[in-house]
XYZ file of C-alpha atoms in Angstrom:
663
model
C 0.000 0.000 0.000
C 2.757 2.474 0.945
C 4.733 1.630 -2.206
C 1.806 2.718 -4.410
C 1.097 5.909 -2.437
C 2.691 8.958 -4.090
C 3.056 12.312 -2.337
C 4.209 15.808 -3.239
C 8.011 15.922 -3.407
C 8.476 12.296 -4.490
C 10.714 11.405 -7.436
C 8.792 9.007 -9.668
C 9.006 7.157 -13.003
C 6.609 8.245 -15.751
C 5.992 6.151 -18.867
C 5.246 8.057 -22.072
C 6.116 5.240 -24.518
C 6.129 1.463 -24.290
C 9.547 1.162 -25.960
C 11.351 4.222 -24.552
C 12.854 4.475 -21.053
C 10.891 5.974 -18.181
C 10.846 9.722 -17.569
C 12.090 10.813 -14.132
C 10.070 13.630 -12.595
C 9.527 15.276 -9.192
C 5.937 15.825 -8.095
C 5.202 19.464 -7.216
C 1.410 19.424 -7.112
C -1.427 16.916 -7.371
C -4.560 18.442 -8.905
C -7.938 16.897 -9.540
C -9.471 17.748 -12.915
C -13.141 18.380 -13.694
C -13.698 14.845 -15.015
C -12.315 13.290 -11.828
C -8.812 12.371 -13.054
C -5.669 13.346 -11.169
C -2.910 15.328 -12.879
C 0.553 15.850 -11.457
C 2.499 19.062 -11.954
C 6.095 17.860 -12.113
C 9.640 19.176 -12.488
C 11.540 17.679 -15.432
C 14.848 15.867 -14.968
C 16.859 14.870 -18.035
C 19.201 11.976 -18.776
C 22.422 12.030 -20.761
C 20.602 10.581 -23.770
C 18.284 13.626 -23.785
C 21.023 16.245 -24.255
C 23.347 16.946 -27.174
C 26.840 15.568 -27.701
C 28.528 18.879 -26.867
C 26.775 19.020 -23.501
C 27.722 15.378 -22.865
C 31.359 16.342 -23.385
C 30.931 19.177 -20.887
C 29.357 16.765 -18.402
C 32.288 14.348 -18.850
C 34.810 17.077 -18.040
C 32.788 18.052 -14.956
C 32.748 14.400 -13.839
C 36.541 14.129 -14.235
C 37.054 17.272 -12.153
C 34.783 15.876 -9.442
C 36.705 12.584 -9.360
C 40.026 14.424 -9.038
C 38.838 16.787 -6.297
C 37.022 14.153 -4.245
C 39.706 11.477 -4.883
C 37.262 8.820 -6.028
C 38.469 5.216 -6.497
C 39.162 4.389 -10.139
C 36.061 2.646 -11.566
C 36.124 -0.008 -14.288
C 34.930 0.660 -17.827
C 31.607 -1.053 -17.168
C 31.106 0.995 -13.991
C 31.829 4.206 -15.910
C 29.263 3.137 -18.494
C 26.611 2.434 -15.862
C 27.367 5.602 -13.858
C 26.356 7.662 -16.895
C 22.922 6.039 -16.624
C 22.629 7.161 -12.981
C 23.472 10.816 -13.678
C 20.570 13.236 -14.156
C 20.329 16.943 -14.940
C 17.916 19.124 -12.999
C 15.865 21.751 -14.827
C 13.337 24.465 -14.065
C 10.865 23.195 -16.643
C 7.398 22.195 -15.431
C 4.818 20.020 -17.122
C 1.553 18.303 -16.261
C 1.195 14.539 -16.695
C -1.597 12.096 -15.868
C -1.005 10.427 -12.516
C -1.985 7.048 -14.012
C 1.301 7.044 -15.980
C 3.357 6.736 -12.791
C 5.310 3.462 -12.730
C 7.177 3.639 -9.419
C 9.374 5.667 -7.089
C 13.070 6.493 -7.272
C 15.609 8.414 -5.204
C 17.445 11.470 -6.596
C 20.072 13.320 -4.517
C 22.475 16.192 -5.049
C 26.014 14.869 -5.567
C 28.222 15.740 -2.613
C 32.013 15.634 -2.331
C 31.754 13.000 0.377
C 29.703 10.613 -1.795
C 31.284 7.539 -3.390
C 30.067 7.122 -6.960
C 30.222 3.336 -6.874
C 27.694 3.401 -4.028
C 24.965 4.523 -6.431
C 25.459 1.348 -8.496
C 24.868 -0.826 -5.448
C 21.426 0.686 -4.794
C 18.355 0.182 -6.946
C 16.463 3.199 -8.311
C 19.145 5.612 -7.048
C 20.256 8.637 -9.115
C 22.324 11.788 -8.577
C 22.645 15.236 -10.182
C 25.190 18.035 -10.017
C 24.379 20.217 -13.051
C 21.285 22.160 -14.118
C 20.108 21.863 -17.740
C 18.274 24.693 -19.497
C 16.128 23.194 -22.324
C 15.600 26.617 -23.934
C 19.169 27.923 -23.905
C 20.694 24.418 -24.237
C 23.222 25.055 -21.458
C 24.599 23.188 -18.439
C 25.358 25.128 -15.255
C 26.450 24.170 -11.762
C 23.651 23.910 -9.222
C 23.403 26.910 -6.878
C 22.605 24.714 -3.893
C 26.061 23.227 -3.483
C 27.887 23.534 -0.178
C 30.892 25.792 -0.685
C 33.534 24.338 1.596
C 37.272 24.730 1.145
C 40.043 27.272 0.768
C 38.284 28.831 -2.235
C 35.404 30.108 -0.086
C 36.615 30.356 3.542
C 38.880 33.151 4.825
C 42.309 32.391 6.229
C 42.382 33.315 9.921
C 45.756 34.757 11.010
C 47.562 33.464 14.070
C 46.813 34.939 17.473
C 49.114 37.713 18.609
C 51.430 36.912 21.444
C 51.359 38.840 24.693
C 52.991 42.220 24.282
C 53.030 41.989 20.476
C 51.565 45.006 18.710
C 49.265 44.805 15.696
C 50.964 46.630 12.839
C 47.951 46.500 10.540
C 46.147 49.711 9.584
C 42.778 49.404 11.276
C 41.069 52.023 9.101
C 41.586 49.861 6.021
C 40.277 46.731 7.735
C 37.052 48.036 9.303
C 34.903 51.124 9.833
C 33.691 52.150 13.286
C 29.980 53.023 13.242
C 29.086 53.017 16.969
C 30.960 53.419 20.205
C 29.181 51.858 23.206
C 31.488 53.708 25.626
C 30.131 57.166 24.775
C 29.259 59.967 27.213
C 25.494 59.794 26.552
C 23.102 57.862 28.718
C 20.420 55.521 27.389
C 17.465 57.898 28.112
C 19.228 60.666 26.177
C 19.762 58.339 23.197
C 16.088 57.274 23.281
C 14.970 60.913 23.297
C 17.157 61.656 20.284
C 15.654 58.694 18.386
C 12.128 60.025 19.077
C 13.149 63.402 17.696
C 14.631 61.704 14.604
C 11.323 59.845 13.952
C 9.364 63.097 14.318
C 11.673 64.829 11.840
C 11.201 61.915 9.419
C 7.395 62.168 9.680
C 7.537 65.912 9.049
C 9.872 65.386 6.075
C 7.377 62.966 4.529
C 4.584 65.453 4.995
C 6.574 68.012 3.025
C 7.467 65.564 0.214
C 4.802 65.341 -2.503
C 5.618 61.785 -3.648
C 5.563 60.506 -0.078
C 2.215 62.158 0.616
C 0.727 60.237 -2.337
C 2.141 56.908 -1.174
C 1.296 57.536 2.516
C -1.804 59.731 2.473
C -2.498 59.361 6.194
C -0.490 60.482 9.203
C -0.379 56.969 10.625
C 1.247 55.580 7.465
C 3.859 58.357 7.423
C 4.641 57.791 11.092
C 4.946 54.047 10.515
C 7.317 54.597 7.591
C 9.422 56.992 9.691
C 9.684 54.414 12.479
C 11.487 51.795 10.391
C 15.137 50.833 10.650
C 16.346 53.326 8.050
C 15.463 56.218 10.396
C 17.132 54.486 13.355
C 20.358 53.854 11.414
C 20.454 57.486 10.203
C 20.054 58.814 13.760
C 22.837 56.606 15.158
C 25.181 57.528 12.284
C 24.478 61.202 12.997
C 25.483 60.775 16.664
C 28.675 58.948 15.670
C 29.720 61.607 13.157
C 29.095 64.440 15.648
C 31.032 62.737 18.490
C 27.800 62.137 20.446
C 27.100 65.873 20.816
C 23.308 66.264 20.929
C 23.305 69.928 19.839
C 25.388 69.264 16.715
C 23.391 66.122 15.949
C 20.077 68.056 16.152
C 21.339 70.684 13.732
C 22.471 67.935 11.358
C 18.993 66.365 11.368
C 17.396 69.675 10.350
C 19.773 71.645 8.136
C 18.923 75.006 6.596
C 17.350 73.477 3.465
C 14.791 71.464 5.419
C 14.589 68.156 7.269
C 16.530 65.163 5.913
C 14.301 62.459 4.393
C 15.598 58.870 4.589
C 13.822 56.174 2.571
C 14.287 52.431 2.435
C 13.494 49.984 -0.394
C 9.875 49.616 0.665
C 9.296 53.323 -0.044
C 11.488 53.505 -3.145
C 9.629 50.707 -4.939
C 6.315 51.479 -6.600
C 3.187 49.338 -6.332
C 3.637 47.902 -9.852
C 7.233 46.920 -9.079
C 6.094 45.189 -5.898
C 3.499 43.198 -7.899
C 6.175 42.179 -10.416
C 8.343 41.006 -7.559
C 5.536 38.902 -6.072
C 4.867 37.333 -9.481
C 8.559 36.546 -9.947
C 8.805 35.125 -6.438
C 5.899 32.806 -7.244
C 7.671 31.540 -10.365
C 11.347 31.356 -9.369
C 11.248 31.171 -5.587
C 14.199 32.824 -3.848
C 16.396 32.825 -6.982
C 17.082 36.562 -6.935
C 19.387 36.486 -9.961
C 16.600 35.182 -12.205
C 14.073 37.530 -10.617
C 16.253 40.523 -11.406
C 17.195 39.311 -14.892
C 13.685 38.438 -16.130
C 11.375 40.785 -14.182
C 13.322 43.710 -12.650
C 16.448 44.387 -14.735
C 16.551 48.077 -13.704
C 17.016 47.127 -10.051
C 20.294 46.063 -8.463
C 20.698 42.659 -6.843
C 21.260 44.255 -3.415
C 18.039 46.238 -3.804
C 16.061 43.084 -4.667
C 17.435 41.162 -1.679
C 16.805 44.058 0.705
C 13.246 44.491 -0.542
C 12.547 40.767 -0.033
C 13.469 40.798 3.649
C 11.477 43.995 4.220
C 8.539 42.579 2.283
C 8.478 39.570 4.629
C 7.686 41.940 7.557
C 4.568 43.356 5.881
C 0.963 42.246 6.075
C 1.078 41.419 2.366
C 3.442 38.536 3.028
C 1.281 37.221 5.861
C -1.838 37.317 3.656
C -0.121 35.415 0.829
C 1.175 32.883 3.275
C -2.336 32.250 4.559
C -3.734 31.946 1.038
C -1.075 29.393 0.097
C -1.797 27.397 3.212
C -5.512 27.367 2.365
C -4.771 26.263 -1.220
C -2.482 23.542 0.040
C -5.216 22.260 2.326
C -7.671 22.099 -0.572
C -5.221 20.296 -2.899
C -4.401 16.620 -2.877
C -1.470 15.678 -0.713
C -1.141 12.112 -1.916
C -2.634 9.767 -4.466
C -2.842 5.996 -4.727
C -1.833 4.513 -8.095
C -2.274 0.719 -8.435
C 0.488 -1.387 -9.930
C 0.469 -1.398 -13.733
C -0.187 -4.983 -14.872
C -1.078 -4.635 -18.565
C 1.242 -6.530 -20.982
C 3.863 -4.508 -22.803
C 3.409 -4.325 -26.620
C 7.136 -5.077 -27.025
C 6.734 -8.399 -25.234
C 7.624 -11.296 -27.543
C 5.312 -14.288 -27.484
C 4.724 -17.067 -29.988
C 1.019 -17.352 -30.903
C -0.498 -20.371 -29.197
C 2.453 -20.933 -26.836
C 2.897 -20.381 -23.152
C 4.663 -17.246 -21.893
C 8.357 -17.664 -21.345
C 9.142 -19.651 -24.490
C 12.338 -18.714 -26.312
C 11.118 -17.556 -29.676
C 8.603 -15.314 -31.410
C 6.725 -15.018 -34.656
C 8.924 -13.172 -37.127
C 12.027 -13.495 -34.903
C 14.902 -15.854 -35.679
C 15.463 -18.631 -33.200
C 18.741 -18.684 -31.324
C 18.961 -14.911 -30.807
C 20.507 -13.797 -27.525
C 20.097 -10.757 -25.315
C 21.788 -7.654 -26.694
C 22.948 -6.591 -23.236
C 24.014 -9.683 -21.262
C 24.161 -12.112 -24.253
C 22.147 -14.751 -22.443
C 20.137 -17.230 -24.495
C 17.612 -18.200 -21.814
C 15.060 -15.942 -20.183
C 11.559 -16.201 -18.785
C 10.414 -13.461 -21.144
C 11.832 -11.595 -24.134
C 11.187 -8.024 -25.291
C 11.734 -6.531 -28.737
C 14.311 -3.740 -28.646
C 15.923 -1.448 -31.169
C 15.110 -1.032 -34.874
C 12.541 -3.554 -36.160
C 14.717 -4.722 -39.062
C 17.540 -5.692 -36.665
C 15.344 -8.190 -34.746
C 17.141 -7.463 -31.476
C 15.734 -8.362 -28.094
C 16.410 -8.085 -24.377
C 15.861 -10.489 -21.529
C 13.536 -9.648 -18.635
C 16.198 -8.200 -16.298
C 17.911 -6.160 -19.032
C 14.532 -4.817 -20.165
C 13.803 -3.513 -16.660
C 17.309 -1.963 -16.571
C 16.657 -0.311 -19.952
C 13.327 1.134 -18.838
C 14.656 2.511 -15.528
C 18.155 3.697 -16.420
C 17.873 4.453 -20.149
C 20.720 2.225 -21.354
C 22.153 -1.280 -21.484
C 24.328 -2.904 -18.855
C 27.204 -3.265 -21.319
C 28.090 -0.764 -24.066
C 26.944 -1.750 -27.552
C 26.687 -0.059 -30.933
C 22.965 -0.719 -31.196
C 22.261 1.289 -28.049
C 22.566 4.526 -30.032
C 20.377 3.168 -32.840
C 17.554 2.431 -30.398
C 17.445 5.988 -29.085
C 14.499 7.915 -30.382
C 14.806 11.646 -30.676
C 18.598 11.653 -30.679
C 20.601 13.555 -33.235
C 21.685 10.631 -35.416
C 22.062 6.897 -35.016
C 25.109 4.870 -35.997
C 25.461 4.307 -39.727
C 27.162 0.956 -39.375
C 23.777 -0.825 -39.395
C 22.256 1.089 -42.323
C 22.083 0.068 -45.937
C 24.143 1.825 -48.514
C 21.110 3.611 -49.942
C 20.147 4.933 -46.492
C 23.640 6.228 -45.821
C 23.737 7.934 -49.214
C 20.325 9.414 -48.507
C 21.623 10.930 -45.271
C 24.694 12.334 -47.001
C 24.617 16.105 -47.552
C 26.043 15.607 -51.062
C 22.898 13.863 -52.284
C 20.902 17.050 -51.760
C 23.185 19.096 -53.960
C 24.000 17.679 -57.381
C 26.961 19.972 -57.777
C 28.689 18.415 -54.775
C 28.327 14.842 -55.987
C 31.553 15.139 -57.957
C 33.466 15.487 -54.697
C 32.508 11.924 -53.754
C 33.347 10.415 -57.152
C 36.653 8.789 -56.175
C 36.669 9.324 -52.432
C 36.971 5.667 -51.410
C 39.515 3.836 -49.327
C 40.320 0.178 -49.083
C 39.255 -1.544 -45.849
C 39.949 -5.063 -44.594
C 37.591 -7.129 -42.428
C 39.733 -9.274 -40.159
C 37.801 -12.128 -38.544
C 38.605 -13.677 -35.185
C 39.040 -17.356 -34.490
C 35.628 -17.535 -32.779
C 33.973 -16.028 -35.854
C 35.543 -18.618 -38.155
C 34.474 -21.430 -35.807
C 30.940 -20.027 -35.569
C 30.589 -20.183 -39.362
C 31.009 -23.962 -39.241
C 29.264 -24.809 -35.958
C 26.216 -22.522 -36.450
C 25.779 -22.979 -40.171
C 22.034 -23.646 -39.763
C 21.533 -20.273 -38.054
C 23.937 -18.283 -40.178
C 22.747 -19.738 -43.549
C 25.759 -18.525 -45.575
C 24.231 -19.280 -48.993
C 21.134 -17.243 -48.174
C 23.248 -14.449 -46.699
C 25.373 -14.349 -49.856
C 22.281 -13.907 -52.011
C 21.027 -11.130 -49.709
C 24.096 -9.130 -48.673
C 21.950 -6.157 -47.613
C 20.202 -8.177 -44.877
C 21.846 -7.744 -41.477
C 23.192 -10.674 -39.448
C 23.101 -10.693 -35.668
C 26.703 -11.718 -34.997
C 26.282 -11.628 -31.202
C 23.491 -14.199 -31.330
C 25.542 -16.485 -33.603
C 28.556 -16.279 -31.298
C 26.423 -16.903 -28.211
C 24.896 -20.000 -29.818
C 28.368 -21.111 -30.903
C 29.605 -20.971 -27.295
C 26.687 -23.195 -26.274
C 27.273 -25.720 -29.065
C 31.063 -25.675 -28.939
C 31.479 -28.167 -26.039
C 29.204 -30.618 -27.865
C 30.984 -30.112 -31.158
C 34.408 -30.905 -29.679
C 33.226 -34.387 -28.627
C 32.380 -35.307 -32.217
C 35.232 -33.935 -34.288
C 34.685 -33.627 -37.998
C 36.469 -36.051 -40.268
C 38.975 -34.252 -42.390
C 40.733 -35.743 -45.409
C 44.001 -34.267 -46.498
C 44.097 -33.749 -50.250
C 47.536 -33.135 -51.769
C 47.531 -29.884 -53.668
C 49.710 -29.670 -56.796
C 51.913 -26.724 -57.497
C 50.725 -23.665 -59.379
C 52.881 -24.463 -62.440
C 51.259 -27.905 -62.822
C 47.769 -26.418 -62.508
C 48.454 -23.876 -65.241
C 49.912 -26.582 -67.520
C 46.877 -28.845 -67.002
C 44.484 -26.011 -67.727
C 46.317 -25.151 -70.944
C 46.204 -28.787 -72.143
C 42.543 -29.362 -71.231
C 41.359 -26.099 -72.803
C 39.005 -26.943 -75.754
C 39.807 -25.638 -79.196
C 37.198 -23.155 -80.343
C 36.140 -23.219 -83.978
C 36.652 -19.980 -85.776
C 33.335 -18.436 -86.640
C 32.888 -16.925 -90.051
C 32.887 -13.182 -89.856
C 31.367 -10.608 -92.076
C 33.222 -7.839 -93.786
C 35.663 -5.991 -91.591
C 34.471 -2.932 -89.782
C 35.664 0.165 -91.597
C 38.170 2.234 -89.702
C 37.791 5.276 -91.874
C 35.485 7.817 -90.267
C 33.893 8.601 -93.619
C 32.616 5.044 -93.840
C 31.121 5.095 -90.373
C 27.885 6.684 -91.628
C 27.137 3.710 -93.935
C 24.391 1.327 -92.708
C 25.688 -1.798 -91.041
C 23.791 -5.063 -91.264
C 23.085 -6.565 -87.843
C 24.595 -10.073 -87.851
C 24.296 -12.936 -85.455
C 27.055 -14.756 -83.629
C 27.922 -17.051 -86.583
C 27.813 -14.268 -89.139
C 24.347 -15.163 -90.516
C 21.662 -12.671 -91.318
C 18.657 -12.294 -89.081
C 15.473 -14.193 -89.836
C 13.470 -11.007 -90.148
C 15.793 -9.660 -92.858
C 16.310 -12.803 -94.907
C 16.764 -12.267 -98.662
C 16.827 -8.545 -98.081
C 13.052 -8.401 -97.438
C 11.850 -7.961 -93.879
C 9.449 -10.783 -92.944
C 7.041 -10.243 -90.094
C 6.509 -12.731 -87.295
C 2.698 -12.512 -87.366
C 2.106 -12.491 -91.137
C 1.619 -8.743 -91.495
C 4.079 -6.552 -93.366
C 6.098 -4.047 -91.408
C 5.159 -0.419 -91.642
C 7.514 2.486 -91.544
C 6.666 3.209 -87.928
C 7.482 -0.304 -86.707
C 10.949 -1.366 -85.619
C 12.434 -4.801 -86.195
C 14.455 -6.774 -83.683
C 17.644 -6.008 -85.553
C 16.818 -2.307 -85.243
C 16.159 -2.386 -81.505
C 17.510 0.538 -79.574
C 19.975 -0.409 -76.837
C 20.083 2.093 -73.973
C 23.406 2.434 -72.315
C 23.233 2.173 -68.536
C 24.569 5.328 -66.972
C 26.986 4.716 -64.142
C 26.985 7.353 -61.444
C 30.266 8.849 -60.365
C 29.872 7.493 -56.864
C 29.343 3.913 -58.127
C 32.081 3.977 -60.759
C 35.140 1.847 -59.938
C 38.612 3.282 -59.668
C 39.983 3.661 -63.236
C 43.095 1.834 -64.455
C 44.931 3.963 -67.005
C 47.664 2.689 -69.342
C 49.801 5.488 -70.659
C 51.015 4.624 -74.151
C 54.498 5.695 -75.067
C 55.723 6.804 -78.462
C 57.175 3.360 -79.181
C 53.884 1.642 -78.207
C 51.914 3.787 -80.645
C 54.434 3.042 -83.365
C 54.069 -0.713 -82.784
C 50.248 -0.530 -83.084
C 50.566 0.703 -86.650
C 52.253 -2.576 -87.647
C 49.311 -4.690 -86.352
C 46.498 -5.664 -88.694
C 42.866 -5.386 -87.667
C 42.494 -9.121 -87.028
C 45.610 -9.133 -84.862
C 44.259 -6.215 -82.815
C 40.984 -8.081 -82.164
C 42.812 -11.281 -81.292
C 44.962 -9.408 -78.785
C 41.871 -7.823 -77.245
C 40.067 -11.194 -76.903
C 43.108 -13.043 -75.551
C 45.186 -10.556 -73.594
C 47.213 -13.352 -71.957
C 48.894 -14.326 -75.253
C 52.004 -12.616 -76.478
C 51.672 -10.420 -79.535
C 54.284 -11.070 -82.184
C 54.964 -8.194 -84.502
C 57.017 -8.460 -87.664
C 58.836 -5.214 -87.998
C 59.847 -4.169 -91.567
C 63.540 -3.719 -92.203
C 64.756 -0.166 -91.727
C 65.232 1.813 -94.977
C 68.718 1.993 -96.268
C 70.337 5.403 -96.098
C 71.698 6.622 -99.494
C 75.035 8.341 -99.151
C 75.540 10.852 -101.996
C 79.182 11.441 -102.931
C 80.314 15.002 -102.643
C 81.474 16.436 -105.938
C 84.419 18.740 -105.663
C 83.732 22.276 -106.698
C 85.667 23.615 -109.613
C 86.488 26.841 -107.900
C 86.364 28.294 -104.473
C 85.327 31.727 -105.672
C 81.729 32.907 -105.024
C 79.197 32.806 -107.813
C 77.784 36.199 -108.730
C 74.448 36.502 -110.534
C 73.843 39.715 -112.435
C 70.426 40.831 -113.598
């Protein structure tokens, strides 16, 4: 009964989705609606999965600083992973939720320097927080309620002076003397001076026009003049005049008129006081937010001083009574019965008893994604539907309460709804390309044309053993035909560990087959290769570009003409002659398949040298085709003999004199 009774101030689990983790909220109010239902006004607390990656990095640095300052014992990797599930972030966001969505209680505490983080893992339903999250500004700030202990906040007290040692410090710089109790005045004289100071303050308010509007009656002016501001002014006047009553009286009433002293209650207008009450209702005693959002023209000291004066007024007492009456009329607690309806993610085979290992549409032999167990009283579907992942009963409860898995896994990010982006390692190639920013802009697609790198998948020994032992689950032939379908490797390995002790008792019979050398295999393949008959070919394809425009007759593989174009006359297949608009099979249009730049393979380019181009000119057309069809055979080229160089004998000139031509 007490476990299902929820009161104001309790931290509770709320369920907003059957597949998502619980929401953690703090009950502020319990209100009954007009139709009889109960709604809870709650304060929102956020998990790490609810904030962005940048804020998670900031939270990690804050956690490291806390571990260094508090000298926490070094946790293991699994403990670090689970401690992130226990950390929450407080906020000032309120929301109203139906009370019927409550699924249990939890305990949330402010993280203290004396706390041991590993202690939170030992307790169920125990969380901590140290930072405040602002959902609007998307910021993380330290909580203002922390206890400031240490050398950063406490003053250093100097040592006590020895007997006879003089204090060499300048006292005027350390403190200011405002009252001397050893003065020459007696207490009745001081009381009489204070009465005179109050009378002067009442008279000063009567002369001031603004004060007469705020305090229209004599009683209100006298009450305002009797507050502490008048008392402090009178005592300061006595101190400044060396406790001489005559000088102090003249200071109270100078030649210009009586001195008027006002406090914050008189300086603030009625509208400003209403704004302050509204802000106090929203933010509580957070004076920084009150000043920033409601009264930015006021100083922080003025806001704090007005608050403590406002608490002495009748207005504060009236509001306090109204709140007490409202609290009496509101619900203080509500009873919510235990939720017993089946979860939609619960896996059950139709017509079978609960607790069977298997489900309709789920592969048999799958294990838990968190603890990798293969046996559980109940299974729950978890993660993306196409992955067919599931959790056991204990891991499902851990997922719902703490918002994560017991052990880190890649699929944990894929199962988060509302996160920025899931891991792309479990997406198809089309989905990844669809998420790429280059697919939205056609001009950027060229940047991804040849931006690929070679990667190697290195398998472990357990993976190679699992391929043989769990061949019925893995189904390699089916997986090869459907490479886009995902394979749950964790389930295969878990089933392999179960079957492995049984498989070692019945070892497989292996027969060693001697393998010949590579040279013998190549020689046998060359001898056993069948001789292909040379097919008759049609006329050679013209190389001249001018002949390329001539019509070419479509020929079959053996060089024969098509049946439709026999004897030069096109024969129809259904007995009707062809018209000009019809197209024969030999005239069919072949559309070239366009290969996108992203799908195109890496090109292999052969740069021809000057000698290579010269050798091509000595090959006939049939030799070029033969070399293209059989690139493994050597090409033999008969080079023509080089032309003989003719050496002309030099005839001796008859004379060495220059020849002169005259016109």
